[in-house]
Short mmCIF file of C-alpha atoms in Angstrom, two decimals:
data_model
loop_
_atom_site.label_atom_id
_atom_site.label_comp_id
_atom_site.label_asym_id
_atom_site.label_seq_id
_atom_site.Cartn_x
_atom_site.Cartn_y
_atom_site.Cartn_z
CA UNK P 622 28.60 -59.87 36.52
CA UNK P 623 27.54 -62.29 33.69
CA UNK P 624 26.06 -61.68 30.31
CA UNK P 625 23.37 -64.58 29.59
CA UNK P 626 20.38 -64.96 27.56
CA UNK P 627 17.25 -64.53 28.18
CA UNK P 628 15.33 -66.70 30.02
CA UNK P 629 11.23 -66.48 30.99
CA UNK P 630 12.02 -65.14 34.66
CA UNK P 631 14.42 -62.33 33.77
CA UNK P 632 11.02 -60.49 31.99
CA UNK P 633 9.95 -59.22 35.13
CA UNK P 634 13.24 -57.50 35.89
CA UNK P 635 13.32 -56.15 32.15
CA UNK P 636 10.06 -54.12 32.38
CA UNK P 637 11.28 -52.87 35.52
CA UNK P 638 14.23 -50.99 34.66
CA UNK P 639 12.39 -50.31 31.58
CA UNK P 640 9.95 -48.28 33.78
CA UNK P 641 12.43 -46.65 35.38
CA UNK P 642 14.63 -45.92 32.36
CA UNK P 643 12.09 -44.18 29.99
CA UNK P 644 10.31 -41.45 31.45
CA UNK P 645 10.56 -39.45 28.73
CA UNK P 646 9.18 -41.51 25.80
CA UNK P 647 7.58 -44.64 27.62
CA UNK P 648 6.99 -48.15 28.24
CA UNK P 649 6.79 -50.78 25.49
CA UNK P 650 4.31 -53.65 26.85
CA UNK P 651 6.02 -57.00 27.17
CA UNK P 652 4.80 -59.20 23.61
CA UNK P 653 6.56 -55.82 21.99
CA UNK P 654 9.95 -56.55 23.77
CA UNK P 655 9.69 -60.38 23.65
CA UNK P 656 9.03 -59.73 20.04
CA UNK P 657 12.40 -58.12 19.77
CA UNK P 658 13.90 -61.75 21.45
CA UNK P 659 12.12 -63.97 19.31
CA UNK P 660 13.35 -62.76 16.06
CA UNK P 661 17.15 -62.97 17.25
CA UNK P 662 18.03 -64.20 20.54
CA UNK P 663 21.60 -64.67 20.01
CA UNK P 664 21.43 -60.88 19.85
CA UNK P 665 19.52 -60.32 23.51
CA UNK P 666 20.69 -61.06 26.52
CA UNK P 667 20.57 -59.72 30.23
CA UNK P 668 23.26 -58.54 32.37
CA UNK P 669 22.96 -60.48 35.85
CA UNK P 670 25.11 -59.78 38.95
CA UNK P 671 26.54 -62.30 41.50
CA UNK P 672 23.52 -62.17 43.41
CA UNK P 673 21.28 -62.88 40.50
CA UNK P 674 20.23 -59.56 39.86
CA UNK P 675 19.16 -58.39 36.62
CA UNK P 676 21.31 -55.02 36.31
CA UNK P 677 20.73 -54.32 32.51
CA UNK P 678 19.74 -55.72 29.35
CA UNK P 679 20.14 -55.80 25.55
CA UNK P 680 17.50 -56.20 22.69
CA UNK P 681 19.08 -56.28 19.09
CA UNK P 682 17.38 -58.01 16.18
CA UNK P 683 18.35 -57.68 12.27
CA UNK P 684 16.83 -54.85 10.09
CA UNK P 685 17.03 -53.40 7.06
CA UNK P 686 16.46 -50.10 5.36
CA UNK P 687 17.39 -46.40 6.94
CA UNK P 688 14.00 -46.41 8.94
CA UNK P 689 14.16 -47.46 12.38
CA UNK P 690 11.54 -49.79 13.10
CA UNK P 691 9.03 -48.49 15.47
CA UNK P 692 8.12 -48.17 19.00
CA UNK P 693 5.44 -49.71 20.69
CA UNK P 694 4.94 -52.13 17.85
CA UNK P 695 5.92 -55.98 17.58
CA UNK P 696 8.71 -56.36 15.29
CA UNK P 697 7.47 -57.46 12.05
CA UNK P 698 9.25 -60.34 9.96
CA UNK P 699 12.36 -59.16 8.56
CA UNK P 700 12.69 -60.74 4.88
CA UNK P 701 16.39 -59.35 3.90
CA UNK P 702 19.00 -57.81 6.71
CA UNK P 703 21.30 -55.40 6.23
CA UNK P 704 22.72 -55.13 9.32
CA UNK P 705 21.64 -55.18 13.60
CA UNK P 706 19.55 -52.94 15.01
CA UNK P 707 20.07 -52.28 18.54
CA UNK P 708 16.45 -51.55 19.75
CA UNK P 709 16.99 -51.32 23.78
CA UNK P 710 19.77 -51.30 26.21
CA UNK P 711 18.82 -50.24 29.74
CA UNK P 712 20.69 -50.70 32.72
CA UNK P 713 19.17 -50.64 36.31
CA UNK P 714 19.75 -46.59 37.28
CA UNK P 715 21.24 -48.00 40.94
CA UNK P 716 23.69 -49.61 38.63
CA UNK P 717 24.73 -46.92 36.48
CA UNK P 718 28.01 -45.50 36.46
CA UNK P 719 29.68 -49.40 37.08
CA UNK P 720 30.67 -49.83 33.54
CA UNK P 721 27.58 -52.46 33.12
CA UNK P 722 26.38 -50.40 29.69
CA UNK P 723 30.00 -50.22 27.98
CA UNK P 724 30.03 -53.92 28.86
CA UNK P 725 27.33 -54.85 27.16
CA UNK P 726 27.57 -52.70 24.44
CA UNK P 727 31.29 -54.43 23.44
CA UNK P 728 29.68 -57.65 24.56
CA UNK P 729 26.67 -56.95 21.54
CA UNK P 730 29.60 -55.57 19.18
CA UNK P 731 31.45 -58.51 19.72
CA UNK P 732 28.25 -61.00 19.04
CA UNK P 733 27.63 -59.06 15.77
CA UNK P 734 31.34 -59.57 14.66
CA UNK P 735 31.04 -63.57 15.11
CA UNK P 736 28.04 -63.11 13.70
CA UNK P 737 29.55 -60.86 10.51
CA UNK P 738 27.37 -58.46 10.79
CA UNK P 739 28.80 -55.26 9.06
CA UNK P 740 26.92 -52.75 10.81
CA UNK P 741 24.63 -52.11 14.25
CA UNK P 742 22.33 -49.15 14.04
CA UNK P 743 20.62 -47.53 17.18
CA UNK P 744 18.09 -44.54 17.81
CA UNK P 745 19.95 -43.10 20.93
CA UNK P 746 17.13 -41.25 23.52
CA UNK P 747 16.87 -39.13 26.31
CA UNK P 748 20.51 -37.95 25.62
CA UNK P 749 22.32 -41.05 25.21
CA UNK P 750 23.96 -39.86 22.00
CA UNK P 751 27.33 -39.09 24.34
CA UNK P 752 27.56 -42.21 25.47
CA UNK P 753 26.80 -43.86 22.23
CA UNK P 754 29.81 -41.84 20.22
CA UNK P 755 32.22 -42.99 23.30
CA UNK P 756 31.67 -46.69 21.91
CA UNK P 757 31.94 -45.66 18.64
CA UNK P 758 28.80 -44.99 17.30
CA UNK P 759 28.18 -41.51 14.86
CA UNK P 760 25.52 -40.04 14.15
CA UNK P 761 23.72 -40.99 10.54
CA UNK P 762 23.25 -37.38 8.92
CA UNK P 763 19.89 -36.10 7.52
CA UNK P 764 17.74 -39.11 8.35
CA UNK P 765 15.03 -38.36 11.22
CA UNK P 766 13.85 -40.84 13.91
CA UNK P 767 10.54 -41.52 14.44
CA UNK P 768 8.29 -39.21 16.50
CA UNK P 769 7.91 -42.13 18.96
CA UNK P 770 11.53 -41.84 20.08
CA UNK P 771 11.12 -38.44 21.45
CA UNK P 772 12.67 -35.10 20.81
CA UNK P 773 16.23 -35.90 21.41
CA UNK P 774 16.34 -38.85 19.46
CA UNK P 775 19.65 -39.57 17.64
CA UNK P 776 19.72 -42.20 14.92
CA UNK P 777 23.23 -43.66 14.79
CA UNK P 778 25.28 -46.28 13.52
CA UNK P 779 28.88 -48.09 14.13
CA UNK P 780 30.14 -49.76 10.85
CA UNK P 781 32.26 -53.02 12.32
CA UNK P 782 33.98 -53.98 9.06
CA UNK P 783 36.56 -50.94 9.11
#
């Protein structure tokens, strides 16, 4: 497998596993995610197997304030940033259970570290919050998600200074 950026013909693959990977709360169209790219590429990238299949992906862009930014909205400019806000990670479901989303979680962890970022918050859905803590990540106490996340939404954060 190899992490890489983005590139124009990995899009199709993206909203594909995003498809299959959000049942619960949805689809964001495509100028939402690229949105997510544009502000910070060094922060997305896709995870591509030997055969040049796109098995996963990772959206992160800077943020700042407790508030998750929302769903289904293009990211708007980002004046100050407090730390990275990991908006998506999806990995292909046929490719789940290969290690492909610890990968590029440590991968993104890693990025933010040469980066010095201090922090990388997340709003973990559909149950992800498990995985999440396994990599680190705890759970931010008394501050809500947005509706838009869904009903098991977990906002969470991994301080990378300590």
């Amino acid at each position: 497998m190899v992490i890489s950026k983005i590139e124009e013909v990995h899009w199709v693959s993206i909203l594909d596993i995003q498809e299959k990977s959000y049942q619960e709360i949805g689809t964001e169209d495509l100028a939402v995610l690229k949105s997510k790219n544009d502000a910070s590429p060094g922060t997305c990238f896709v995870c591509v197997s030997d055969h040049g299949e796109v098995l996963g992906y990772v959206l992160a862009h800077p943020w700042s304030g407790i508030t998750p930014p929302k769903l289904f909205e293009p990211l708007p400019n980002i004046a100050h940033c407090e730390y990275l806000y990991l908006h998506d990670m999806a990995i292909t479901p046929r490719a789940k259970g290969n290690g492909i989303g610890r990968a590029a979680a440590l991968k993104l962890i890693e990025i933010a570290k040469k980066q010095g970022i201090d922090k990388i918050s997340l709003v973990a859905v559909q149950g992800s919050d498990r995985f999440w803590s396994l990599i680190g990540f705890q759970e931010v106490q008394g501050v809500n998600a947005c509706v838009s996340y869904g009903d098991k939404a977990v906002l969470m954060e991994k301080v990378l200074s300590e």
